Amino acid sequence: TACRYLENACYPDLENQPLSAFWEQEHYLEVTATARVADTWMMNFDRRNVGNIALTGDLSAPDVWFVDFDQSFLAKECPRVHWSKGDFKEEWLDDHRVLSGFDGPRWERRHFEPSIERMRSLTEEDVRQILDQIPDEWNVSSAERHRWLARLVRRREITVGNVDKAYPMQE
């Protein structure tokens, strides 16, 4: 968990307002493609909610902050069970969309490629080492870590497949 105060931030309403023109610029297409890959991997279904993206600085070319990941790693349907729990159903991992709060900009495969290549290079051992850093006082059992590892690896493959299908490589 991280916290940072964003002075004079504004929070776009992606659900009810048209996207600002800056979202169509190359830099923002790349930034949002990266966030879309992360949201898809973690099954962060609520990116569209007001407050989950913050903008600071000049609003014609703002700094963009993707915040509020509290709904990540949860089943989409009720009960919103966490991935690490034994009663999380494996079929809940099989969501085959590239998640986003963005409908306007037109992404191309090249915008996603750095994130997809990074995901492909991430090994199961890399993920295991990260999960092993969870402090003991958080009471995450060995079984929960094992389930989380397996589900992160599986979602990685689903995420790569989602992007491959939605944004295929050009021949």
mmCIF file of C-alpha atoms in Angstrom:
data_model
loop_
_atom_site.group_PDB
_atom_site.id
_atom_site.type_symbol
_atom_site.label_atom_id
_atom_site.label_comp_id
_atom_site.label_asym_id
_atom_site.label_seq_id
_atom_site.Cartn_x
_atom_site.Cartn_y
_atom_site.Cartn_z
ATOM 1 C CA THR A 1 0.000 0.000 0.000
ATOM 2 C CA ALA A 2 1.254 3.443 -0.858
ATOM 3 C CA CYS A 3 -0.063 6.883 -0.107
ATOM 4 C CA ARG A 4 0.723 10.194 -1.706
ATOM 5 C CA TYR A 5 -1.124 13.467 -1.481
ATOM 6 C CA LEU A 6 -1.931 14.829 -4.939
ATOM 7 C CA GLU A 7 -2.434 18.546 -4.573
ATOM 8 C CA ASN A 8 -5.124 20.074 -6.791
ATOM 9 C CA ALA A 9 -5.934 16.736 -8.400
ATOM 10 C CA CYS A 10 -9.074 16.272 -10.426
ATOM 11 C CA TYR A 11 -10.781 12.990 -11.140
ATOM 12 C CA PRO A 12 -12.353 12.457 -14.581
ATOM 13 C CA ASP A 13 -15.742 10.794 -14.882
ATOM 14 C CA LEU A 14 -14.964 8.208 -17.563
ATOM 15 C CA GLU A 15 -18.467 6.805 -17.357
ATOM 16 C CA ASN A 16 -20.415 9.993 -18.092
ATOM 17 C CA GLN A 17 -18.068 12.509 -19.707
ATOM 18 C CA PRO A 18 -16.300 12.404 -23.061
ATOM 19 C CA LEU A 19 -12.572 11.796 -22.915
ATOM 20 C CA SER A 20 -10.350 14.852 -23.140
ATOM 21 C CA ALA A 21 -8.257 15.256 -26.299
ATOM 22 C CA PHE A 22 -4.961 14.536 -24.549
ATOM 23 C CA TRP A 23 -5.940 10.843 -24.160
ATOM 24 C CA GLU A 24 -5.432 10.448 -27.928
ATOM 25 C CA GLN A 25 -1.771 11.520 -27.748
ATOM 26 C CA GLU A 26 0.868 8.814 -28.095
ATOM 27 C CA HIS A 27 2.229 9.160 -24.563
ATOM 28 C CA TYR A 28 -1.208 8.722 -22.996
ATOM 29 C CA LEU A 29 -2.077 5.791 -25.248
ATOM 30 C CA GLU A 30 1.076 4.061 -23.992
ATOM 31 C CA VAL A 31 0.392 4.935 -20.346
ATOM 32 C CA THR A 32 -3.195 3.740 -20.474
ATOM 33 C CA ALA A 33 -2.230 0.562 -22.353
ATOM 34 C CA THR A 34 0.145 -0.244 -19.481
ATOM 35 C CA ALA A 35 -2.592 0.418 -16.911
ATOM 36 C CA ARG A 36 -5.029 -1.696 -18.914
ATOM 37 C CA VAL A 37 -2.631 -4.640 -18.864
ATOM 38 C CA ALA A 38 -2.132 -4.270 -15.096
ATOM 39 C CA ASP A 39 -5.881 -3.929 -14.456
ATOM 40 C CA THR A 40 -6.585 -6.970 -16.627
ATOM 41 C CA TRP A 41 -3.964 -9.080 -14.864
ATOM 42 C CA MET A 42 -5.261 -8.148 -11.403
ATOM 43 C CA MET A 43 -8.927 -8.188 -12.475
ATOM 44 C CA ASN A 44 -9.373 -4.593 -11.344
ATOM 45 C CA PHE A 45 -12.902 -4.145 -12.675
ATOM 46 C CA ASP A 46 -13.655 -0.668 -11.321
ATOM 47 C CA ARG A 47 -11.226 1.620 -13.193
ATOM 48 C CA ARG A 48 -14.184 3.613 -14.601
ATOM 49 C CA ASN A 49 -15.275 4.785 -11.154
ATOM 50 C CA VAL A 50 -14.694 8.444 -10.392
ATOM 51 C CA GLY A 51 -11.687 8.697 -8.121
ATOM 52 C CA ASN A 52 -9.720 5.803 -9.647
ATOM 53 C CA ILE A 53 -7.746 8.047 -12.005
ATOM 54 C CA ALA A 54 -6.294 11.350 -10.841
ATOM 55 C CA LEU A 55 -5.001 14.146 -13.049
ATOM 56 C CA THR A 56 -2.558 16.787 -11.851
ATOM 57 C CA GLY A 57 -0.805 19.709 -13.475
ATOM 58 C CA ASP A 58 -1.796 21.312 -16.770
ATOM 59 C CA LEU A 59 -5.017 19.576 -17.790
ATOM 60 C CA SER A 60 -4.163 19.821 -21.480
ATOM 61 C CA ALA A 61 -1.164 17.534 -20.799
ATOM 62 C CA PRO A 62 -1.583 16.315 -17.203
ATOM 63 C CA ASP A 63 0.263 13.835 -15.095
ATOM 64 C CA VAL A 64 -1.973 10.765 -14.842
ATOM 65 C CA TRP A 65 -2.216 8.680 -11.683
ATOM 66 C CA PHE A 66 -3.963 5.315 -11.672
ATOM 67 C CA VAL A 67 -5.081 4.923 -8.072
ATOM 68 C CA ASP A 68 -7.401 2.839 -5.922
ATOM 69 C CA PHE A 69 -6.676 -0.832 -6.496
ATOM 70 C CA ASP A 70 -8.831 -1.998 -3.588
ATOM 71 C CA GLN A 71 -11.064 -4.065 -5.874
ATOM 72 C CA SER A 72 -8.149 -6.007 -7.412
ATOM 73 C CA PHE A 73 -7.714 -9.746 -6.895
ATOM 74 C CA LEU A 74 -11.398 -10.208 -6.129
ATOM 75 C CA ALA A 75 -14.134 -12.158 -7.846
ATOM 76 C CA LYS A 76 -16.244 -9.886 -10.014
ATOM 77 C CA GLU A 77 -19.510 -11.385 -8.793
ATOM 78 C CA CYS A 78 -20.732 -11.530 -5.222
ATOM 79 C CA PRO A 79 -19.421 -12.775 -2.989
ATOM 80 C CA ARG A 80 -16.281 -10.737 -3.833
ATOM 81 C CA VAL A 81 -13.908 -13.469 -2.674
ATOM 82 C CA HIS A 82 -10.142 -12.782 -2.739
ATOM 83 C CA TRP A 83 -7.948 -14.901 -5.046
ATOM 84 C CA SER A 84 -5.932 -16.295 -2.170
ATOM 85 C CA LYS A 85 -8.959 -17.863 -0.488
ATOM 86 C CA GLY A 86 -9.925 -21.477 -0.984
ATOM 87 C CA ASP A 87 -13.539 -20.655 -1.883
ATOM 88 C CA PHE A 88 -12.486 -18.525 -4.877
ATOM 89 C CA LYS A 89 -13.693 -20.464 -7.917
ATOM 90 C CA GLU A 90 -11.084 -21.075 -10.607
ATOM 91 C CA GLU A 91 -13.549 -20.256 -13.394
ATOM 92 C CA TRP A 92 -13.744 -16.682 -12.069
ATOM 93 C CA LEU A 93 -10.246 -16.161 -13.476
ATOM 94 C CA ASP A 94 -11.525 -16.717 -17.009
ATOM 95 C CA ASP A 95 -12.586 -13.155 -17.782
ATOM 96 C CA HIS A 96 -11.474 -12.569 -21.377
ATOM 97 C CA ARG A 97 -11.624 -8.791 -21.699
ATOM 98 C CA VAL A 98 -8.913 -6.166 -21.772
ATOM 99 C CA LEU A 99 -10.151 -4.110 -18.845
ATOM 100 C CA SER A 100 -10.308 -0.365 -18.954
ATOM 101 C CA GLY A 101 -12.323 2.708 -18.288
ATOM 102 C CA PHE A 102 -11.463 3.991 -21.731
ATOM 103 C CA ASP A 103 -13.642 3.597 -24.782
ATOM 104 C CA GLY A 104 -12.535 6.514 -26.951
ATOM 105 C CA PRO A 105 -8.864 6.212 -27.875
ATOM 106 C CA ARG A 106 -7.794 3.725 -30.500
ATOM 107 C CA TRP A 107 -4.888 1.669 -29.275
ATOM 108 C CA GLU A 108 -2.615 -0.333 -31.498
ATOM 109 C CA ARG A 109 -0.653 -3.430 -30.587
ATOM 110 C CA ARG A 110 2.552 -1.379 -30.288
ATOM 111 C CA HIS A 111 1.088 0.502 -27.302
ATOM 112 C CA PHE A 112 0.674 -2.794 -25.418
ATOM 113 C CA GLU A 113 3.852 -4.518 -26.524
ATOM 114 C CA PRO A 114 6.245 -3.295 -23.771
ATOM 115 C CA SER A 115 3.840 -4.460 -21.048
ATOM 116 C CA ILE A 116 3.112 -7.758 -22.751
ATOM 117 C CA GLU A 117 6.809 -8.476 -23.237
ATOM 118 C CA ARG A 118 7.429 -7.679 -19.599
ATOM 119 C CA MET A 119 4.641 -10.037 -18.541
ATOM 120 C CA ARG A 120 5.997 -12.789 -20.776
ATOM 121 C CA SER A 121 9.430 -12.421 -19.198
ATOM 122 C CA LEU A 122 8.070 -12.626 -15.640
ATOM 123 C CA THR A 123 8.736 -16.105 -14.320
ATOM 124 C CA GLU A 124 6.835 -18.069 -11.724
ATOM 125 C CA GLU A 125 9.919 -17.800 -9.509
ATOM 126 C CA ASP A 126 9.856 -13.980 -9.853
ATOM 127 C CA VAL A 127 6.261 -13.938 -8.612
ATOM 128 C CA ARG A 128 7.061 -16.406 -5.824
ATOM 129 C CA GLN A 129 9.890 -14.168 -4.571
ATOM 130 C CA ILE A 130 7.539 -11.197 -4.430
ATOM 131 C CA LEU A 131 4.879 -13.172 -2.545
ATOM 132 C CA ASP A 132 7.537 -14.419 -0.123
ATOM 133 C CA GLN A 133 8.084 -10.787 0.905
ATOM 134 C CA ILE A 134 4.588 -10.550 2.425
ATOM 135 C CA PRO A 135 5.173 -9.885 6.137
ATOM 136 C CA ASP A 136 4.197 -12.693 8.507
ATOM 137 C CA GLU A 137 2.040 -10.295 10.539
ATOM 138 C CA TRP A 138 -0.326 -10.070 7.560
ATOM 139 C CA ASN A 139 -1.317 -13.675 8.305
ATOM 140 C CA VAL A 140 -1.214 -14.862 4.695
ATOM 141 C CA SER A 141 -0.820 -18.618 4.988
ATOM 142 C CA SER A 142 1.441 -20.766 2.858
ATOM 143 C CA ALA A 143 -1.655 -22.259 1.174
ATOM 144 C CA GLU A 144 -2.995 -18.785 0.366
ATOM 145 C CA ARG A 145 0.374 -17.740 -1.110
ATOM 146 C CA HIS A 146 0.447 -20.896 -3.206
ATOM 147 C CA ARG A 147 -3.082 -20.236 -4.553
ATOM 148 C CA TRP A 148 -2.221 -16.590 -5.227
ATOM 149 C CA LEU A 149 0.913 -17.636 -7.124
ATOM 150 C CA ALA A 150 -0.972 -20.137 -9.261
ATOM 151 C CA ARG A 151 -3.714 -17.619 -10.001
ATOM 152 C CA LEU A 152 -1.301 -14.805 -10.868
ATOM 153 C CA VAL A 153 0.503 -17.102 -13.289
ATOM 154 C CA ARG A 154 -2.782 -18.230 -14.834
ATOM 155 C CA ARG A 155 -4.113 -14.660 -15.112
ATOM 156 C CA ARG A 156 -0.824 -13.637 -16.745
ATOM 157 C CA GLU A 157 -1.505 -16.120 -19.542
ATOM 158 C CA ILE A 158 -5.139 -15.028 -19.815
ATOM 159 C CA THR A 159 -4.080 -11.361 -19.913
ATOM 160 C CA VAL A 160 -1.532 -11.947 -22.670
ATOM 161 C CA GLY A 161 -4.160 -13.905 -24.605
ATOM 162 C CA ASN A 162 -6.743 -11.154 -24.099
ATOM 163 C CA VAL A 163 -4.391 -8.544 -25.562
ATOM 164 C CA ASP A 164 -3.263 -10.876 -28.361
ATOM 165 C CA LYS A 165 -6.893 -11.408 -29.359
ATOM 166 C CA ALA A 166 -8.007 -7.771 -29.037
ATOM 167 C CA TYR A 167 -4.820 -6.269 -30.526
ATOM 168 C CA PRO A 168 -3.199 -8.901 -32.769
ATOM 169 C CA MET A 169 0.325 -8.613 -34.103
ATOM 170 C CA GLN A 170 0.383 -7.121 -37.583
ATOM 171 C CA GLU A 171 2.065 -9.234 -40.263
#
